[in-house]
């Protein structure tokens, strides 16, 4: 029998869709939701389920940024055939995304026992939410917000891509939060930081979902909950992406910082009192 029911899959899919690209930690919110529903957060099928439904959120990015992705891949294809086309920023950017994904793949494979074991803890989530909020606040205050998307470099992509490791090892830190904070520290404006976070997340999260699919099915996560959770995640994530890009164009990240602090402190309280 699946460790997750259809109803629970709907709820978890919605939570994943809302939180995957907001800098508030989708993994952290999934684990909190699982804990409140009595689902064992460190069960292998549950960890696999969480990774697989992320594919729905990534599919939303692919659809939302379809024209941009086609443009980048087209430039990359032309550059592979014609050396004269390799000056194009889109050609370089495609390679940068590939290079920037390597660190998280290496760490993800090497640290998998830790990620699915001791680090899959609500105590870690609570601490990471609080610490990550401080990092995000500092990055938003320190960043000069003067560089746009066309000003990004290989150095930017590697630093931002490598920052995803923080969220991988410390659920609650937030992949989006880590990448956006790093981009802000590199003086990218908020929209450029957000879009770079989206693009760098595509290969990492898609690869994680595909890698976990076999283990998720084989360890008790039923096919039906996986399908339902992924579909719900897609729909909710698409709406979240559209909202976030409009929001960051006119607002700072302070609202997310405050929210993360509140959730982190509340979670610590629930854990300390034994409610979770």
PDB file of N, CA, C and O in Angstrom, residues 10 15 17 19 37 46 51 53 65 122 137-138 155 226 229 241 243 245 267:
ATOM      1  N   UNK A  10      -2.750  15.352  -3.383  1.00  0.00           N
ATOM      2  CA  UNK A  10      -3.287  16.633  -3.851  1.00  0.00           C
ATOM      3  C   UNK A  10      -2.732  17.771  -2.997  1.00  0.00           C
ATOM      4  O   UNK A  10      -2.281  18.801  -3.506  1.00  0.00           O
ATOM      5  N   UNK A  15       1.241  22.195  -2.253  1.00  0.00           N
ATOM      6  CA  UNK A  15       2.318  22.795  -1.459  1.00  0.00           C
ATOM      7  C   UNK A  15       3.593  22.903  -2.293  1.00  0.00           C
ATOM      8  O   UNK A  15       4.275  23.933  -2.293  1.00  0.00           O
ATOM      9  N   UNK A  17       3.821  23.043  -5.589  1.00  0.00           N
ATOM     10  CA  UNK A  17       3.634  24.033  -6.644  1.00  0.00           C
ATOM     11  C   UNK A  17       3.767  25.458  -6.153  1.00  0.00           C
ATOM     12  O   UNK A  17       4.368  26.310  -6.813  1.00  0.00           O
ATOM     13  N   UNK A  19       5.401  26.496  -3.399  1.00  0.00           N
ATOM     14  CA  UNK A  19       6.667  26.816  -2.726  1.00  0.00           C
ATOM     15  C   UNK A  19       7.939  26.529  -3.511  1.00  0.00           C
ATOM     16  O   UNK A  19       9.011  26.986  -3.112  1.00  0.00           O
ATOM     17  N   UNK A  37       0.457  15.700   8.703  1.00  0.00           N
ATOM     18  CA  UNK A  37      -0.462  14.657   8.250  1.00  0.00           C
ATOM     19  C   UNK A  37      -0.064  13.271   8.756  1.00  0.00           C
ATOM     20  O   UNK A  37      -0.681  12.273   8.392  1.00  0.00           O
ATOM     21  N   UNK A  46       8.560   8.403   0.653  1.00  0.00           N
ATOM     22  CA  UNK A  46       8.095   9.777   0.824  1.00  0.00           C
ATOM     23  C   UNK A  46       9.127  10.756   0.257  1.00  0.00           C
ATOM     24  O   UNK A  46       8.774  11.721  -0.437  1.00  0.00           O
ATOM     25  N   UNK A  51      10.583  14.251  -4.536  1.00  0.00           N
ATOM     26  CA  UNK A  51      11.464  14.550  -5.669  1.00  0.00           C
ATOM     27  C   UNK A  51      10.731  14.422  -6.994  1.00  0.00           C
ATOM     28  O   UNK A  51      10.927  15.218  -7.914  1.00  0.00           O
ATOM     29  N   UNK A  53       7.374  14.717  -7.666  1.00  0.00           N
ATOM     30  CA  UNK A  53       6.357  15.733  -7.957  1.00  0.00           C
ATOM     31  C   UNK A  53       6.987  17.085  -8.286  1.00  0.00           C
ATOM     32  O   UNK A  53       6.316  17.969  -8.829  1.00  0.00           O
ATOM     33  N   UNK A  65       8.465  29.370 -19.808  1.00  0.00           N
ATOM     34  CA  UNK A  65       9.619  29.968 -20.482  1.00  0.00           C
ATOM     35  C   UNK A  65       9.933  29.260 -21.806  1.00  0.00           C
ATOM     36  O   UNK A  65      11.089  29.253 -22.240  1.00  0.00           O
ATOM     37  N   UNK A 122      12.970  17.551  10.668  1.00  0.00           N
ATOM     38  CA  UNK A 122      12.257  18.811  10.841  1.00  0.00           C
ATOM     39  C   UNK A 122      13.071  19.809  11.667  1.00  0.00           C
ATOM     40  O   UNK A 122      12.896  21.025  11.525  1.00  0.00           O
ATOM     41  N   UNK A 137      17.974  38.232   3.612  1.00  0.00           N
ATOM     42  CA  UNK A 137      17.844  39.645   3.975  1.00  0.00           C
ATOM     43  C   UNK A 137      19.155  40.387   3.697  1.00  0.00           C
ATOM     44  O   UNK A 137      19.146  41.481   3.124  1.00  0.00           O
ATOM     45  N   UNK A 138      20.264  39.782   4.098  1.00  0.00           N
ATOM     46  CA  UNK A 138      21.564  40.423   3.885  1.00  0.00           C
ATOM     47  C   UNK A 138      21.859  40.591   2.400  1.00  0.00           C
ATOM     48  O   UNK A 138      22.343  41.644   1.970  1.00  0.00           O
ATOM     49  N   UNK A 155      31.073  32.878 -14.296  1.00  0.00           N
ATOM     50  CA  UNK A 155      31.304  32.960 -12.847  1.00  0.00           C
ATOM     51  C   UNK A 155      29.979  33.067 -12.096  1.00  0.00           C
ATOM     52  O   UNK A 155      29.765  32.384 -11.091  1.00  0.00           O
ATOM     53  N   UNK A 226       1.517   9.591  -7.281  1.00  0.00           N
ATOM     54  CA  UNK A 226       2.587  10.299  -7.974  1.00  0.00           C
ATOM     55  C   UNK A 226       2.057  11.122  -9.142  1.00  0.00           C
ATOM     56  O   UNK A 226       2.418  12.283  -9.330  1.00  0.00           O
ATOM     57  N   UNK A 229      -0.178  14.055  -7.721  1.00  0.00           N
ATOM     58  CA  UNK A 229       0.664  15.075  -7.102  1.00  0.00           C
ATOM     59  C   UNK A 229       1.428  15.894  -8.132  1.00  0.00           C
ATOM     60  O   UNK A 229       1.576  17.112  -7.986  1.00  0.00           O
ATOM     61  N   UNK A 241       4.793  31.004 -10.632  1.00  0.00           N
ATOM     62  CA  UNK A 241       5.860  31.617 -11.430  1.00  0.00           C
ATOM     63  C   UNK A 241       5.414  32.978 -11.956  1.00  0.00           C
ATOM     64  O   UNK A 241       6.135  33.973 -11.855  1.00  0.00           O
ATOM     65  N   UNK A 243       3.094  34.928 -10.837  1.00  0.00           N
ATOM     66  CA  UNK A 243       2.947  35.889  -9.743  1.00  0.00           C
ATOM     67  C   UNK A 243       4.298  36.387  -9.242  1.00  0.00           C
ATOM     68  O   UNK A 243       4.487  37.599  -9.027  1.00  0.00           O
ATOM     69  N   UNK A 245       7.300  36.640 -10.683  1.00  0.00           N
ATOM     70  CA  UNK A 245       8.020  37.545 -11.574  1.00  0.00           C
ATOM     71  C   UNK A 245       7.426  38.956 -11.529  1.00  0.00           C
ATOM     72  O   UNK A 245       8.159  39.952 -11.615  1.00  0.00           O
ATOM     73  N   UNK A 267       7.828  26.277  13.896  1.00  0.00           N
ATOM     74  CA  UNK A 267       8.215  24.867  13.780  1.00  0.00           C
ATOM     75  C   UNK A 267       9.058  24.435  14.970  1.00  0.00           C
ATOM     76  O   UNK A 267       8.869  23.341  15.512  1.00  0.00           O
TER      77      UNK A 267
END
